[in-house]
Short mmCIF file of C-alpha atoms in Angstrom, two decimals:
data_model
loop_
_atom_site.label_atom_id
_atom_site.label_comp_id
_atom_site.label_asym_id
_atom_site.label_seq_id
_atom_site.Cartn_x
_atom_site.Cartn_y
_atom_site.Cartn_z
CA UNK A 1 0.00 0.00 0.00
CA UNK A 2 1.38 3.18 -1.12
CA UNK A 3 0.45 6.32 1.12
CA UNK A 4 0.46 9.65 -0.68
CA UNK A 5 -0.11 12.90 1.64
CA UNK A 6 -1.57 15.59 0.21
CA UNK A 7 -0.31 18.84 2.61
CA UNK A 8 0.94 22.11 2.67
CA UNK A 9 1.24 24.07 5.59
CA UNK A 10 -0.84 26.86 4.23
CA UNK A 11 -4.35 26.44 3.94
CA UNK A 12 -6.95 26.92 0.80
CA UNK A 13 -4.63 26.23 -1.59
CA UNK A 14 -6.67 22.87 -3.12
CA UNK A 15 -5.40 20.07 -0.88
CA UNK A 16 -9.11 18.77 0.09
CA UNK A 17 -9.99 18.66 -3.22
CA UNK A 18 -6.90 17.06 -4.87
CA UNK A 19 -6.88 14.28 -2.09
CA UNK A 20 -10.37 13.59 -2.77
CA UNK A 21 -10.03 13.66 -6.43
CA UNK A 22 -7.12 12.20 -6.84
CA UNK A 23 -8.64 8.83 -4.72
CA UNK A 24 -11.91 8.65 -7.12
CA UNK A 25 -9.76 9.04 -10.01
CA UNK A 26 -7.22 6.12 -8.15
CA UNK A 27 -10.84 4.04 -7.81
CA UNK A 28 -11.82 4.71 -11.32
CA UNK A 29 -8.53 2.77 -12.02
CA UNK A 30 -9.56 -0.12 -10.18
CA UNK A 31 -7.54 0.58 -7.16
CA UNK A 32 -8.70 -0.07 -3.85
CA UNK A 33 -8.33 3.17 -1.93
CA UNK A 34 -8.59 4.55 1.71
CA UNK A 35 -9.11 8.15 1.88
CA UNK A 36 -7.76 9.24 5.74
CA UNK A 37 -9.27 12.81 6.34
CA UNK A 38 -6.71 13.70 9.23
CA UNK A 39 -7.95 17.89 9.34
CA UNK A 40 -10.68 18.21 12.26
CA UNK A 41 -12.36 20.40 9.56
CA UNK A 42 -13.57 17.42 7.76
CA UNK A 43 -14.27 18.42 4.17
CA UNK A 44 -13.40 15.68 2.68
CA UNK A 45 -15.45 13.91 4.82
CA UNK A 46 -18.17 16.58 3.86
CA UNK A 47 -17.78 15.86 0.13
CA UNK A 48 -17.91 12.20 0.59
CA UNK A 49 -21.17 13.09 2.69
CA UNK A 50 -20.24 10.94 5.97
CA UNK A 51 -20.02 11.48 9.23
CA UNK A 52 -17.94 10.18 11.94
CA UNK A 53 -19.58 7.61 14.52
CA UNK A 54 -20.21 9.41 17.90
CA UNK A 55 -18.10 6.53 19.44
CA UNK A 56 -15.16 7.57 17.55
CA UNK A 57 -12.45 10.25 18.35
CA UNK A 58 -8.53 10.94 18.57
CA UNK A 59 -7.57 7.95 21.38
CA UNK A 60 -9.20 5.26 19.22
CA UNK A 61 -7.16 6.31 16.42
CA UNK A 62 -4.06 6.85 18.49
CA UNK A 63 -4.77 2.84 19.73
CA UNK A 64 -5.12 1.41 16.38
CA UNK A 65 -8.85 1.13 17.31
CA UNK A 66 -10.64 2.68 14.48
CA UNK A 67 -11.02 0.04 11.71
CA UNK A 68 -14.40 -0.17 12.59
CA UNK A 69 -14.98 3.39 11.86
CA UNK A 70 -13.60 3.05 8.61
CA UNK A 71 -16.74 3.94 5.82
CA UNK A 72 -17.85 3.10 2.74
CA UNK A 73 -18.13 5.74 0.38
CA UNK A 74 -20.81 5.80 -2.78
CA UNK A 75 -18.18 4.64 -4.91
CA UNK A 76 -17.01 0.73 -5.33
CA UNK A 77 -13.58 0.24 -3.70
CA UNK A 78 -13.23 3.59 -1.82
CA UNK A 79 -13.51 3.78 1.28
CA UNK A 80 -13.28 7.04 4.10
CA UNK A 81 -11.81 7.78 7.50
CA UNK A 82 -14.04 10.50 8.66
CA UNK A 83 -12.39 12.93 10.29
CA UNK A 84 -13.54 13.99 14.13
CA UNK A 85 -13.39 16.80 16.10
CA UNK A 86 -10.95 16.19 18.49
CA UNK A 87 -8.41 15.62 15.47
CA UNK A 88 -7.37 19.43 16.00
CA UNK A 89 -5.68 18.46 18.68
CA UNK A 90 -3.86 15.04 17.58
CA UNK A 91 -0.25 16.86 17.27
CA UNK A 92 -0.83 17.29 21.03
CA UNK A 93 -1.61 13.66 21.45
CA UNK A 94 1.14 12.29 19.03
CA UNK A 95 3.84 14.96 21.00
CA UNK A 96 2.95 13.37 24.40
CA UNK A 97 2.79 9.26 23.02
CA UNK A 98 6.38 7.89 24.03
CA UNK A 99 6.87 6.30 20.46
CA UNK A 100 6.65 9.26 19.40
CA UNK A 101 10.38 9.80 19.21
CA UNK A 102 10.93 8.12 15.40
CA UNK A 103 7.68 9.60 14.36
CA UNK A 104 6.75 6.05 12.89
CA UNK A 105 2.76 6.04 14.62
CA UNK A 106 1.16 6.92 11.94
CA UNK A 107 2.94 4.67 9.60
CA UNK A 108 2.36 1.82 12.33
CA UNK A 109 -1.36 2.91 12.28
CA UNK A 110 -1.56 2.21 8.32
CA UNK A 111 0.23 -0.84 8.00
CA UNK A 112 -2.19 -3.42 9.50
CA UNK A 113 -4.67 -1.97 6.61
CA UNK A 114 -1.87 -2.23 3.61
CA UNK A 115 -3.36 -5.67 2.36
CA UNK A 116 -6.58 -4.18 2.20
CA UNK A 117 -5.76 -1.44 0.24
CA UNK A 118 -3.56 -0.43 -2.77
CA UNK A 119 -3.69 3.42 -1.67
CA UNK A 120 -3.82 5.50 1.53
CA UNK A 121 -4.45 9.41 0.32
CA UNK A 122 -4.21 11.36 3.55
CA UNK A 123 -6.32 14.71 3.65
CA UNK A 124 -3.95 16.17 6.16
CA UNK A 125 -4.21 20.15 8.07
CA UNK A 126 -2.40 23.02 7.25
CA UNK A 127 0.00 23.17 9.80
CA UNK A 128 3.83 22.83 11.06
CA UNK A 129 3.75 20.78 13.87
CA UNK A 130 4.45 16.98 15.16
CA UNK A 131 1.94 15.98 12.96
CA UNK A 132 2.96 17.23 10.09
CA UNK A 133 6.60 15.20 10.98
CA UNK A 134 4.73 12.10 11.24
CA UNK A 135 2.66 12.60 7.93
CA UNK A 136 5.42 13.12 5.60
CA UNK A 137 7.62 10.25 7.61
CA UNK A 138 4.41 7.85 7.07
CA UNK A 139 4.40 9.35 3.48
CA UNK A 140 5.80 7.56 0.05
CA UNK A 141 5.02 10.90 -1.51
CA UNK A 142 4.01 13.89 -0.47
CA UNK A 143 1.68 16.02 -2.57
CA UNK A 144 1.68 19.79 -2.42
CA UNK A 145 -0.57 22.04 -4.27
CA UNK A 146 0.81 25.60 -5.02
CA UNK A 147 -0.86 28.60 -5.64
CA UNK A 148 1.52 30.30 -7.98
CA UNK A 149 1.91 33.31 -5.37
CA UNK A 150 4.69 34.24 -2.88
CA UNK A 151 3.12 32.93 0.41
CA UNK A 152 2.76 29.44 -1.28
CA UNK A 153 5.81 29.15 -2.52
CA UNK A 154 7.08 29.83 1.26
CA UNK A 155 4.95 26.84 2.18
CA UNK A 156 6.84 24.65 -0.16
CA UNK A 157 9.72 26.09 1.10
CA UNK A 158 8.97 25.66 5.11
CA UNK A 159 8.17 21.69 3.91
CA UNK A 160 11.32 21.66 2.68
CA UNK A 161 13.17 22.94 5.90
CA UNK A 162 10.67 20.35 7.84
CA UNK A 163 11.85 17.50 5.64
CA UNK A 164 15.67 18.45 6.26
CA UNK A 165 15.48 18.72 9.88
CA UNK A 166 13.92 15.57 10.74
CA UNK A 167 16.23 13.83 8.00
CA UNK A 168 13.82 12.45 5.83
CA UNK A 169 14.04 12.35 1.80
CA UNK A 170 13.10 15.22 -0.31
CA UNK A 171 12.58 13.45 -3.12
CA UNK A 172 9.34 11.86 -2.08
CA UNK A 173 7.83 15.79 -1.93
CA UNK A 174 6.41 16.50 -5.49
CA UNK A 175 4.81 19.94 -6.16
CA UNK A 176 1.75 21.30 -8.39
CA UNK A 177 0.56 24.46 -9.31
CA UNK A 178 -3.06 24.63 -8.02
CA UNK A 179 -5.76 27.21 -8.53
CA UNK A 180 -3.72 28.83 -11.45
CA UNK A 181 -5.37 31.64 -13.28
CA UNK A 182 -3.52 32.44 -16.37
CA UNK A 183 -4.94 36.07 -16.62
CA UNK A 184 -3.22 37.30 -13.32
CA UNK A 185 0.81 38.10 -14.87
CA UNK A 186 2.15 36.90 -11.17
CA UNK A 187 0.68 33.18 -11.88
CA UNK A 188 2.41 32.98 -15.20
CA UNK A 189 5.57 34.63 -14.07
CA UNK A 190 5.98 32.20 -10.76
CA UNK A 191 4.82 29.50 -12.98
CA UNK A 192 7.82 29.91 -15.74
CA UNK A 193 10.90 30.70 -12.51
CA UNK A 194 9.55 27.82 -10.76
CA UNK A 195 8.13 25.26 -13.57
CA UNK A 196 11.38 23.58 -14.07
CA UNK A 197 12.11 22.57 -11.15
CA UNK A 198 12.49 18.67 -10.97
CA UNK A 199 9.77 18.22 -7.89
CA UNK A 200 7.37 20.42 -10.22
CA UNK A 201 5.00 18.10 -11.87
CA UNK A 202 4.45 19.36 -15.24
CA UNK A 203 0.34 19.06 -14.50
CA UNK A 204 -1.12 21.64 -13.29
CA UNK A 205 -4.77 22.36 -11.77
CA UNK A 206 -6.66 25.35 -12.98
CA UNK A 207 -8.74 27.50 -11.00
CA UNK A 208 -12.02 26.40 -12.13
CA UNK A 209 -15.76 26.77 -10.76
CA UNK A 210 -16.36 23.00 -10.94
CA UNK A 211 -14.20 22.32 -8.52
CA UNK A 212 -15.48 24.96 -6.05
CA UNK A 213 -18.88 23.59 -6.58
CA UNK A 214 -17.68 20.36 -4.99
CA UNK A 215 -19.27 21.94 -1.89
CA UNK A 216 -22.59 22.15 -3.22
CA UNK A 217 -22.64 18.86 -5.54
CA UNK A 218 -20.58 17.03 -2.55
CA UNK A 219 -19.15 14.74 -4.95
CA UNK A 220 -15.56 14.35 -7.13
CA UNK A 221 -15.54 16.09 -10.05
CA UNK A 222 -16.80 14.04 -12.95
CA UNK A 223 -18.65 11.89 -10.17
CA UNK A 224 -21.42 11.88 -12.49
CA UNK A 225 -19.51 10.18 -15.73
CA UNK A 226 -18.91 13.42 -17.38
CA UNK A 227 -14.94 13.77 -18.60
CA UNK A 228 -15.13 17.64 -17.88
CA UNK A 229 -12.07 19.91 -17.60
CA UNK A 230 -11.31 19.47 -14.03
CA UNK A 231 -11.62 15.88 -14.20
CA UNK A 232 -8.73 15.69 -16.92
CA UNK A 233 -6.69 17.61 -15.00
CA UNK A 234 -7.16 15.22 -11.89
CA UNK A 235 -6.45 12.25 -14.04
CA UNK A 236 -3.72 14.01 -15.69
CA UNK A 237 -1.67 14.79 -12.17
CA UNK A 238 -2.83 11.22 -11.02
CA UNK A 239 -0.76 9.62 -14.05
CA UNK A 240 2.40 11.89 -13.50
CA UNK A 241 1.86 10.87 -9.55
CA UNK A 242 1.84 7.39 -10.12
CA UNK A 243 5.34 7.62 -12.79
CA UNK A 244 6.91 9.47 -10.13
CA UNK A 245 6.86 6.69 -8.05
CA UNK A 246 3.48 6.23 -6.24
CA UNK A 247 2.13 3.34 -8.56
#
């Protein structure tokens, strides 16, 4: 089972809807896919239109006890780990667990599940914390959309300083532009300096109503069969994902 985090440390830059895109497109395939929604704010959990049992929280994740709580989504072979409230504080939780030290728990949480499952796409939080050292430790690649704008690119950046100081391999990090709107001169310009760069995926995600209506139609894009625009691009980064080393 390959796990592929979709972060950044900055928030609304499109990782809710790449990580749940990205696993219906991964379904579509025929893979058998377990979409983790790790950010207490639960969108993806929102788009998938479940809700987490009252009887689960944080500790029965942190125990390996939440298997049970695992859901199946509307779509054949994917299946949802709803996120829960008490989630915004799990970088508390994981800084206080004794094995905490190698940053392995979360990875130790997944691998009991890996013959079940050919993908784990983690919906993860913007932040910097513990967390976040666990995520991209658990990680075979690490996913990061980027608005083509100055504060994004610092994201990248910070994940980059993360990755160094807890000595773990930059490679696995591969970057998008997300949200791009080829009309603003900044996008095109940040797009051309920073394109070539060998994490840069050459896909990139436009910034397109169909996507933000994800929150009204609370489905993937091209749930409903259609092959529209934001679907191709989805399928598009998928394919460069899975060459890049997630397949």
């Amino acid at each position: 089972m390959k796990i592929i985090a979709v972060y950044s440390s900055k928030g609304g830059v499109g990782k809710t809807a790449t990580a749940v895109n990205l696993a219906h497109v991964a379904v579509r395939e025929g893979g058998r896919v377990l979409l983790c929604d790790l950010d207490p704010q639960g969108a993806a959990s929102f788009y998938y239109r479940i809700k987490p049992k009252k009887s689960f929280n944080r500790s029965l994740l942190l125990r390996g006890r939440f298997e049970d709580h695992i859901r199946a989504t509307d779509y054949a072979g994917l299946d949802l780990l709803p996120a829960h409230f008490s989630f915004r504080n799990l970088d508390i939780a994981l800084r206080d667990e004794k094995r905490s030290k190698k940053r392995k728990i979360l990875a130790d949480l997944l691998d009991p599940l890996a013959a079940e499952y050919d993908y784990a796409v983690l919906d993860c939080p913007p932040n910097l914390t513990v967390l976040s050292e666990h995520i991209v430790t658990a990680a075979d690649r690490v996913v990061t959309p980027v608005i083509p704008t100055t504060l994004s690119l610092l994201a990248l950046d910070q994940l980059l300083k993360l990755l160094k100081k807890i000595e773990c391999q930059r490679g696995k990090v591969l970057a998008f532009f997300s949200m791009v709107e080829r009309r603003k001169s900044m996008h095109v310009q940040l797009m051309k300096t920073y394109g070539g760069y060998p994490m840069f995926l050459k896909t990139f995600v436009p910034f397109m109503a169909e996507i933000e209506k994800m929150g009204i139609t609370r489905q993937p894009v091209g749930a409903g069969g259609q092959q529209s625009v934001a679907f191709k691009a989805y399928h598009l980064l998928w394919q460069e994902i899975k060459q890049r080393g997630a397949a």
